[in-house]
CSV table of C-alpha atoms in Angstrom, one decimal:
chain,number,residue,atom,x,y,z
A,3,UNK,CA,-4.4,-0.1,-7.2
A,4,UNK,CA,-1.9,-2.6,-7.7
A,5,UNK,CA,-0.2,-0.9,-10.5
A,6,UNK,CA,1.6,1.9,-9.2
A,7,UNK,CA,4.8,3.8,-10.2
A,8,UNK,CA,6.7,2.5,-7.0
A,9,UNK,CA,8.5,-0.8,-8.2
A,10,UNK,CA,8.6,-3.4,-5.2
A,11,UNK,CA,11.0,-6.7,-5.5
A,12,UNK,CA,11.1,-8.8,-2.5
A,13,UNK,CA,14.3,-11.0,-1.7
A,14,UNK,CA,14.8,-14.5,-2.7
A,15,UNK,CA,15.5,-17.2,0.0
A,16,UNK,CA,19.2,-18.5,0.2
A,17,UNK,CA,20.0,-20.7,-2.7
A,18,UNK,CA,23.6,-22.3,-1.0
A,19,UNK,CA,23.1,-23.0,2.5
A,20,UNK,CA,20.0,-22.8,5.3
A,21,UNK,CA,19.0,-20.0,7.9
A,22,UNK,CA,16.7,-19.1,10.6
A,23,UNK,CA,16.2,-16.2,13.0
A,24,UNK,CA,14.1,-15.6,15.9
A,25,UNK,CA,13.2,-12.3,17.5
A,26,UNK,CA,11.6,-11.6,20.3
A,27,UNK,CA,10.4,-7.7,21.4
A,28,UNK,CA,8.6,-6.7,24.4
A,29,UNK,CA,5.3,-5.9,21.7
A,30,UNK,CA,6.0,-8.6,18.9
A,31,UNK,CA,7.8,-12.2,17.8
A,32,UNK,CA,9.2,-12.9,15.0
A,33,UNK,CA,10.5,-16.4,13.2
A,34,UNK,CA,12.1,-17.0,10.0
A,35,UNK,CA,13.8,-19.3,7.8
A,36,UNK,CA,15.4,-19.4,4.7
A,37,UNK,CA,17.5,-22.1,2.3
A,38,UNK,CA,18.0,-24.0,-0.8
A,39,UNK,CA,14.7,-26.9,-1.7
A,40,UNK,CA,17.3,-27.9,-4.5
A,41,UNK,CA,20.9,-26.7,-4.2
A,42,UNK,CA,21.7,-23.0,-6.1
A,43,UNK,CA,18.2,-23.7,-8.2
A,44,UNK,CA,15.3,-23.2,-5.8
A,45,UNK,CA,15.1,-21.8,-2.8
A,46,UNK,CA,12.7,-20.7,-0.2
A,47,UNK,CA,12.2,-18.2,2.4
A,48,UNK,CA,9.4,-18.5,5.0
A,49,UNK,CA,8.7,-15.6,8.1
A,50,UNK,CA,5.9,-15.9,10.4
A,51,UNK,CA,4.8,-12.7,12.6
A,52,UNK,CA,2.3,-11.6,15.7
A,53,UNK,CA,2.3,-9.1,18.2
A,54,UNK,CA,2.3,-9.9,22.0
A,55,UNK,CA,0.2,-7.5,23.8
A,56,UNK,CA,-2.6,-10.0,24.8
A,57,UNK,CA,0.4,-11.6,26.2
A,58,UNK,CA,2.4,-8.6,27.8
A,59,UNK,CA,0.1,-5.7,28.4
A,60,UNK,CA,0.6,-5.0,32.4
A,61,UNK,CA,-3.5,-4.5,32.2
A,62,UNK,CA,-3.9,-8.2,31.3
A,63,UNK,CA,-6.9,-6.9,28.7
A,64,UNK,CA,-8.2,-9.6,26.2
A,65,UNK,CA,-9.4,-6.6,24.7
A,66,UNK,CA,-5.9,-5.7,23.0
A,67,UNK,CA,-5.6,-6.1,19.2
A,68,UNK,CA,-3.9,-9.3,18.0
A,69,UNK,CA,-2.6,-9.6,14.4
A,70,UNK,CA,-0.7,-12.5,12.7
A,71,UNK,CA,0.7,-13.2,8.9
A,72,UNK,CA,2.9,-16.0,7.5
A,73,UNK,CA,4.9,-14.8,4.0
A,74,UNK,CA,6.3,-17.6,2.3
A,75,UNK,CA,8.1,-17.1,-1.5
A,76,UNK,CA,9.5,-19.8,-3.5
A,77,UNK,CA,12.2,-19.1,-6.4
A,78,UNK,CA,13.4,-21.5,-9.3
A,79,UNK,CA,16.0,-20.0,-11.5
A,80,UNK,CA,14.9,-21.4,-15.2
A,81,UNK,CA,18.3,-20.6,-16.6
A,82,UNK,CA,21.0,-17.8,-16.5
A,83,UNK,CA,18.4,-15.0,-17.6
A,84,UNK,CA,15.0,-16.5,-16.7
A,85,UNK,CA,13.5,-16.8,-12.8
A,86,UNK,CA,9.9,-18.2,-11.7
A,87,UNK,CA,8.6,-17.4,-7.9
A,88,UNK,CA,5.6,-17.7,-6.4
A,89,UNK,CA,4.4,-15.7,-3.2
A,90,UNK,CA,1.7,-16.2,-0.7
A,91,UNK,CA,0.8,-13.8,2.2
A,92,UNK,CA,-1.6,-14.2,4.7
A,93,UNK,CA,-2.9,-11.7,7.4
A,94,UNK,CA,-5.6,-12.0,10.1
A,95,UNK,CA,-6.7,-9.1,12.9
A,96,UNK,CA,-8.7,-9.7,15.4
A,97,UNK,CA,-9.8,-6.9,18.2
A,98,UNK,CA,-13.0,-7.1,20.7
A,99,UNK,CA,-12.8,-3.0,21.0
A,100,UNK,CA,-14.8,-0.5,18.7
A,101,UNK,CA,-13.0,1.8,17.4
A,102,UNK,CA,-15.0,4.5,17.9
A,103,UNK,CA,-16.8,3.9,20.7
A,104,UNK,CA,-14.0,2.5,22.6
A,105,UNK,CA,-16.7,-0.2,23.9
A,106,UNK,CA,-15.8,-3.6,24.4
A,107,UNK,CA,-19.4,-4.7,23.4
A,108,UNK,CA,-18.0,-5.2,19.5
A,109,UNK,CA,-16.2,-8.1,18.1
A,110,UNK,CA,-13.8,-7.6,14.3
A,111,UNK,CA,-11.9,-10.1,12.6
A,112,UNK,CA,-10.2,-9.3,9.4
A,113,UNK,CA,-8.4,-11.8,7.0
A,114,UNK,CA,-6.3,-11.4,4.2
A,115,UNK,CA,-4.8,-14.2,1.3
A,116,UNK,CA,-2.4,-12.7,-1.4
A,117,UNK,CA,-0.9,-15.1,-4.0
A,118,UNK,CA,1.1,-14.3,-6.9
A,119,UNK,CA,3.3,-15.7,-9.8
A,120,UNK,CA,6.0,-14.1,-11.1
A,121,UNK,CA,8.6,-14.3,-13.6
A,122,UNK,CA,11.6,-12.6,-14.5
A,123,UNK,CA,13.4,-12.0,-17.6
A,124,UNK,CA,16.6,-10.2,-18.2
A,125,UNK,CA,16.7,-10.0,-22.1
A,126,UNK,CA,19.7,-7.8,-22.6
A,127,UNK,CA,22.2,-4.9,-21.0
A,128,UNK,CA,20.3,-3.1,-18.8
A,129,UNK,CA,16.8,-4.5,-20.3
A,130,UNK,CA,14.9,-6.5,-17.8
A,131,UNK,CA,10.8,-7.4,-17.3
A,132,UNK,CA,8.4,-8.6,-14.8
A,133,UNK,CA,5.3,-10.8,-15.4
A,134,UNK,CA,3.1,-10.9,-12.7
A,135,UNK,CA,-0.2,-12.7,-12.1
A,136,UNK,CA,-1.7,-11.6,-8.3
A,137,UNK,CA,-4.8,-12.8,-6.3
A,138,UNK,CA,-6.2,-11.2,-3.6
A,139,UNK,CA,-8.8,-12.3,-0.7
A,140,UNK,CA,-9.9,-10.6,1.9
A,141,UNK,CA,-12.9,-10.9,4.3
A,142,UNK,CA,-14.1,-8.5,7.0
A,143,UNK,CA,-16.4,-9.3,9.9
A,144,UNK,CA,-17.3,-7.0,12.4
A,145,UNK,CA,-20.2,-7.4,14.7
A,146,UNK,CA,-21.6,-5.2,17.9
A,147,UNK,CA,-23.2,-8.0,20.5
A,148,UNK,CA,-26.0,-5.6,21.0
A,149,UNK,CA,-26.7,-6.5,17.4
A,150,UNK,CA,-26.7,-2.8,16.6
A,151,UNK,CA,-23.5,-2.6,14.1
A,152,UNK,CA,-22.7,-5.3,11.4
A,153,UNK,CA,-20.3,-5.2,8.2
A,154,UNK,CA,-19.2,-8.4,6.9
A,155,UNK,CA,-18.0,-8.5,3.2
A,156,UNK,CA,-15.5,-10.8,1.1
A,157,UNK,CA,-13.5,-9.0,-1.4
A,158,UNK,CA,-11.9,-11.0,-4.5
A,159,UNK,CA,-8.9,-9.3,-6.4
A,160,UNK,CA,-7.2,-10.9,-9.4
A,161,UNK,CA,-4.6,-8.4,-11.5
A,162,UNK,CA,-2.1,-9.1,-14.7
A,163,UNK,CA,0.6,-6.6,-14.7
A,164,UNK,CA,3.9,-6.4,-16.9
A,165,UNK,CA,6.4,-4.3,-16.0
A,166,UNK,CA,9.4,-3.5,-18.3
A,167,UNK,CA,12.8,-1.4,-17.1
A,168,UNK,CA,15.6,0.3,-19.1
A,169,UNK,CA,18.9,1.8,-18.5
A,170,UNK,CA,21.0,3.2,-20.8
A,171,UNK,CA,24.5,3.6,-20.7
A,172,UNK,CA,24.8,7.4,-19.6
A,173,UNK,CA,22.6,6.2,-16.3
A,174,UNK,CA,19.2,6.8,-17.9
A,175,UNK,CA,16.5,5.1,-16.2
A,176,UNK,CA,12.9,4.2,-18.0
A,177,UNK,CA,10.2,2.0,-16.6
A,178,UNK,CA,6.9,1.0,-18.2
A,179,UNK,CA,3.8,-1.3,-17.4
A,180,UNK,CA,0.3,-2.1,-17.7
A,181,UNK,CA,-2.1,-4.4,-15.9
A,182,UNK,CA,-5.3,-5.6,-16.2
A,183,UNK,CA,-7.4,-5.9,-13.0
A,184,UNK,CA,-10.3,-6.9,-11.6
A,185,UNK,CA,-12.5,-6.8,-8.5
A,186,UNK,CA,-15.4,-8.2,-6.7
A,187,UNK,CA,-17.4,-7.3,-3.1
A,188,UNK,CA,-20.0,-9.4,-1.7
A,189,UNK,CA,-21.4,-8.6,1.7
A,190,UNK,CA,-23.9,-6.6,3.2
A,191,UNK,CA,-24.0,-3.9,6.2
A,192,UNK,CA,-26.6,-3.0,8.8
A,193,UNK,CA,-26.1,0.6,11.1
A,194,UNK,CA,-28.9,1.9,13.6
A,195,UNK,CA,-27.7,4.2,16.5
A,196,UNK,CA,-30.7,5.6,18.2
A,197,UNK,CA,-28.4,7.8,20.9
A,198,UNK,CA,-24.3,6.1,20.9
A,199,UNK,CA,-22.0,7.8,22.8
A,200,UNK,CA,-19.7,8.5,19.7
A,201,UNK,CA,-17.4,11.6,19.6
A,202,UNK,CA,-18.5,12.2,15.9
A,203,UNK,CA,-21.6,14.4,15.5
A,204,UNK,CA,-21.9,13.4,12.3
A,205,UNK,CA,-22.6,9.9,13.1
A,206,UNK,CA,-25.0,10.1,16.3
A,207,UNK,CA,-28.2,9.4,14.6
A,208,UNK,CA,-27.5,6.9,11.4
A,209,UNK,CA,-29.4,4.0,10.3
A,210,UNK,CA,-28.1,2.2,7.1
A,211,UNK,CA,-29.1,-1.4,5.8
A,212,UNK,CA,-27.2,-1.7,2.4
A,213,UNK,CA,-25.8,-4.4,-0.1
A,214,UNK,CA,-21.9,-4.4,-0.3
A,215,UNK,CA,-22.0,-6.2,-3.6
A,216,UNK,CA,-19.8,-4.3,-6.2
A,217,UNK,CA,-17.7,-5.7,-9.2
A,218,UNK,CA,-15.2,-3.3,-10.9
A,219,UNK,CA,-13.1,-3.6,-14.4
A,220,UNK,CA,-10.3,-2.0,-14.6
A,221,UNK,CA,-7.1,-0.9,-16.9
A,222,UNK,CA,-3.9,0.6,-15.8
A,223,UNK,CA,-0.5,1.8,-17.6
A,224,UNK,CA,2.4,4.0,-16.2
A,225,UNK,CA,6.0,5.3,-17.4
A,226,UNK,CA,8.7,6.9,-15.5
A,227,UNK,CA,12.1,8.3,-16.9
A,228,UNK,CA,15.1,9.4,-14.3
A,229,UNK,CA,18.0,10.9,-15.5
A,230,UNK,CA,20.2,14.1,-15.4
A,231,UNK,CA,19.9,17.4,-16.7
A,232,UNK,CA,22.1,20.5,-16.8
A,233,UNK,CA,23.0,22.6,-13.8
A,234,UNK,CA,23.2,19.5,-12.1
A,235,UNK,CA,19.4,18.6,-11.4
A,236,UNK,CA,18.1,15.6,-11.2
A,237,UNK,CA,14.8,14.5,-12.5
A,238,UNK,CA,12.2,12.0,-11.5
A,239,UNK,CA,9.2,12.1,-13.8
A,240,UNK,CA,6.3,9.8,-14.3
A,241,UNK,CA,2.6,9.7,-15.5
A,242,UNK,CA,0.0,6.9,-14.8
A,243,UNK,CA,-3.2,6.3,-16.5
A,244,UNK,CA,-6.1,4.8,-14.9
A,245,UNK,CA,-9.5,3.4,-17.3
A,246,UNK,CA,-12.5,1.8,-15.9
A,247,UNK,CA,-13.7,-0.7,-18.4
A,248,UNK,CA,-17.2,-0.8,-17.0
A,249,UNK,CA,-18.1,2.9,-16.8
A,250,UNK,CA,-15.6,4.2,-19.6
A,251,UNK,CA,-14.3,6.7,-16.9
A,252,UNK,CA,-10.1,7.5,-17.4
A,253,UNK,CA,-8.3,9.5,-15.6
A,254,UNK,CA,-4.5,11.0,-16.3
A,255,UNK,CA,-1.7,11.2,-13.3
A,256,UNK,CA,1.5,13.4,-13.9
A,257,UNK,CA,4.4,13.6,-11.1
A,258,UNK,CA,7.2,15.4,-11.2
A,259,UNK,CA,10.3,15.4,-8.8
A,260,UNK,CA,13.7,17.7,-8.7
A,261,UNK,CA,16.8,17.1,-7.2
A,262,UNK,CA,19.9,19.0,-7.0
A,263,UNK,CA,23.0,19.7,-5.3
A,264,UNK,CA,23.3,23.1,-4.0
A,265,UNK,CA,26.6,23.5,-2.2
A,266,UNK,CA,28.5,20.9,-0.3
A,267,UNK,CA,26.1,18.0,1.7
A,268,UNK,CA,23.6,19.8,1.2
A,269,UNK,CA,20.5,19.1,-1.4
A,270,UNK,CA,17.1,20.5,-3.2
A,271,UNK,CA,14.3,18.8,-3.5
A,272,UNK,CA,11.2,19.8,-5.6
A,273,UNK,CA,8.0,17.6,-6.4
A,274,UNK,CA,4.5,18.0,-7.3
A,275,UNK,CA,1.7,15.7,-8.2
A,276,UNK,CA,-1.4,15.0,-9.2
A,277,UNK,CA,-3.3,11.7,-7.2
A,278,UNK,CA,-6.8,9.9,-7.7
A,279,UNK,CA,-8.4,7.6,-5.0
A,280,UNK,CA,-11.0,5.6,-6.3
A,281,UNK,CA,-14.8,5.2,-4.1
A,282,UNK,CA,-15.5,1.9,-2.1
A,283,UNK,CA,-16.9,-0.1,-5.0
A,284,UNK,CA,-20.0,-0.4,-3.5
A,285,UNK,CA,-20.8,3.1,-3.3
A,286,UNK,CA,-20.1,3.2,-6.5
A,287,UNK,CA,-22.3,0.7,-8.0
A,288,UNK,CA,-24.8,2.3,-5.7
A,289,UNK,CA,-24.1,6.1,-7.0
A,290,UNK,CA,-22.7,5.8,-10.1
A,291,UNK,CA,-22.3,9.9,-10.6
A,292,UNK,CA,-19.2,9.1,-7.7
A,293,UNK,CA,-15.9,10.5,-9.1
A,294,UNK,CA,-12.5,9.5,-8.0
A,295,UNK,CA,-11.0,11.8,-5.1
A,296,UNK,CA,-8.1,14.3,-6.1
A,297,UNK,CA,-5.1,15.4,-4.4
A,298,UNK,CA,-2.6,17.7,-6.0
A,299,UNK,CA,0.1,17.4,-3.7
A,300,UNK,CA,3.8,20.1,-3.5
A,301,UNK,CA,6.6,20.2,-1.7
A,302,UNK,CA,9.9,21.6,-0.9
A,303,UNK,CA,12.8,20.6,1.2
A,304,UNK,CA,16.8,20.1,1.6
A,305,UNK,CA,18.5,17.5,3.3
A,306,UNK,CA,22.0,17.8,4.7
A,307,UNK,CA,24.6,14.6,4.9
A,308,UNK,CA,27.5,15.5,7.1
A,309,UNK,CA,29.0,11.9,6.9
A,310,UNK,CA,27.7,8.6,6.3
A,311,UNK,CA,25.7,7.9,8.8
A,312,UNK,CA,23.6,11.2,9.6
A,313,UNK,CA,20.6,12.5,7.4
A,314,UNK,CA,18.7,15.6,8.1
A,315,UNK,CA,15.6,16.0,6.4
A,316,UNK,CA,13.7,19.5,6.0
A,317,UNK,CA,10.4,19.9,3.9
A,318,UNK,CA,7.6,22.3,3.8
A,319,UNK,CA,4.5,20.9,2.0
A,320,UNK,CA,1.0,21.4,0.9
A,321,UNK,CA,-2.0,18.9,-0.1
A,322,UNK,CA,-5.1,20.2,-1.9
A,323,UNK,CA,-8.0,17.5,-2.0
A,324,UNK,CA,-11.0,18.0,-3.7
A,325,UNK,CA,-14.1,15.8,-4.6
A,326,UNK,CA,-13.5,14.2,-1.3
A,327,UNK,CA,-16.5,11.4,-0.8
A,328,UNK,CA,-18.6,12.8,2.4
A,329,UNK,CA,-21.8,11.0,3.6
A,330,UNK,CA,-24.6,13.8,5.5
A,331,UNK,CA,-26.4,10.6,7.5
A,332,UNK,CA,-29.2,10.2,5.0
A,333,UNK,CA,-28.1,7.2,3.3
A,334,UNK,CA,-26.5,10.0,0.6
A,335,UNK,CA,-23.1,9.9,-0.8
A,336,UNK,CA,-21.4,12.9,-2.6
A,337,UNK,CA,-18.2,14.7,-4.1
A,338,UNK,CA,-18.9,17.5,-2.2
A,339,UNK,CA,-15.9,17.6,0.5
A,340,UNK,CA,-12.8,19.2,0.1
A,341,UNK,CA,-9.6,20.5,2.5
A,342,UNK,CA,-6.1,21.5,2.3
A,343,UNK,CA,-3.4,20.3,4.7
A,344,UNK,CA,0.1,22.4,5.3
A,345,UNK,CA,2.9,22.1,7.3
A,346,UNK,CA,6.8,21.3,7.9
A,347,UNK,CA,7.9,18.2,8.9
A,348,UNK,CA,12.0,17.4,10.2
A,349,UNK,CA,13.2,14.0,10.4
A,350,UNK,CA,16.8,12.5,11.2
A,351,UNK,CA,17.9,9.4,10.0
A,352,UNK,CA,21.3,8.1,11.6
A,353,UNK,CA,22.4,4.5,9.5
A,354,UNK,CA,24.7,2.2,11.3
């Protein structure tokens, strides 16, 4: 979805003088450049990507992967409190290897366009808001030259989110937002394996000939509140509620997340929460009795910061999924799958 409770800004371009940078990796390029289009009122900042390993793979294997996007953003400050930007993203991959065959019989290439509006408003102390206006294509072709494998689909998403944060003066942090959002697929997809060498069983005898054409309505609103409690904890908490305006289905989100200092560098953490992932919108228009999937998701851990620069990270957690969407190779789609995954996971971060 594109509402979420994770708030995302990205950087303006330089508003007083002009930059670029170039990078170079042994796997990617990079090229960028930034600066005023009218001295401290608008700027722009424009970044252009794509890997190299059709260019430096010792194998010299037109088969490798290639993937390229442009991001380009545009800012005009209004006035002192107001700012208007406009984003644009594009994305293409293109690969001649199926992924799971590992045959170089198939040809995919996958596009994406993302614009957006936005604007700004800081009303007051520690009261600002968001306005955002997004559109979304995408379009997916994939093709086996056998002609036994096709998917090609165009998917159009156009969303209206506002977002509004607080803070108060003891360090109280609230966020709040809605959005409105739609979405429409049109494509169509044709599967017939009569024996493929595939490593899933599952998938060794399949024929499917099916309409990707899907539209979905949608209605979305969220709050957070941070702050700090007694004992010194720190809390994170947030709830998101998702409605679908063509089926009347809604569904309710709560997370929760605890923080606190135990002795010296050394932290608690505590979370838990409950999250949905919606169907392919063609399988639902095609089986409407298809529910979202659900994870309720735990976890425990402490990190340690002996200095500035060194972060130790230890967490043991657990995910429980139900009404996982399975298909049994007869053209039928369910909510019957379900799993649990457990572990511990370390990481150390070192910042220079």
């Amino acid at each position: 979805h594109m509402s979420s409770l994770i708030h995302y800004r990205t950087r303006d371009g330089e508003f007083q003088d002009f930059q670029g940078k170039v990078r170079q990796s042994l796997w990617n390029s990079q090229v960028s450049l930034e600066g005023p289009l009218v001295k401290e009122s608008v700027s722009f900042l424009a970044l252009a990507r794509r890997n190299t390993f059709d260019w430096t793979n010792p194998l010299n294997d037109d088969q490798f992967p290639v993937t390229f996007d442009t991001d380009l953003k545009v800012t005009a400050k209004i006035d002192r409190k107001n700012h208007l930007s406009y984003t644009s993203i594009y994305a293409r991959n293109n690969t001649g290897v199926n992924p799971l065959t590992l045959a170089d019989d198939f040809q995919a290439e996958e596009g994406v366009l993302v614009q957006g509006l936005q604007w700004e408003t800081v009303s007051e102390k520690g009261l600002f808001s968001k306005l955002n206006l997004l559109y979304n294509r995408a379009r997916v072709d994939m093709e086996e030259q056998s002609g036994n494998f096709f998917t090609r689909f165009t998917q159009n998403d156009l969303s209206l989110r506002e977002d509004v944060f607080y803070e108060t003066e003891r360090g109280r942090k609230l966020r709040a937002g809605a959005s409105l959002e739609y979405q429409g697929v049109n494509g169509e997809e044709f599967n017939f394996y009569q024996n493929p060498e595939i490593p899933i069983g599952a998938l060794s005898s399949v024929f499917w000939d099916r309409s990707l054409d899907a539209q979905i309505l949608r209605a979305g609103a969220y709050a957070i509140a941070e702050g700090k409690l007694r004992f010194r904890i720190r809390y994170h908490a947030g709830v998101r509620t998702d409605f679908n305006l063509r089926n009347g289905k809604a569904r309710v989100s709560p997370r929760l997340s605890l923080n606190r200092w135990l002795f010296k560098r050394v932290w608690l953490n505590l979370s838990s929460g409950l999250y949905y992932q919606d169907p392919r919108p063609h399988l639902v228009q095609q089986f409407p009795e298809l529910t979202p999937s659900r994870s309720h998701q735990h976890s425990a851990g402490l990190i340690y910061r002996p200095g500035r620069r060194w972060r130790f990270f230890g967490e043991a957690y657990l995910k429980d999924y139900r009404n996982l969407v399975i298909f049994d190779s007869r053209q039928n789609f369910s909510n019957q799958g379900e799993g649990r995954v457990q572990g511990v996971e370390f990481k150390v971060e070192y910042h220079r």
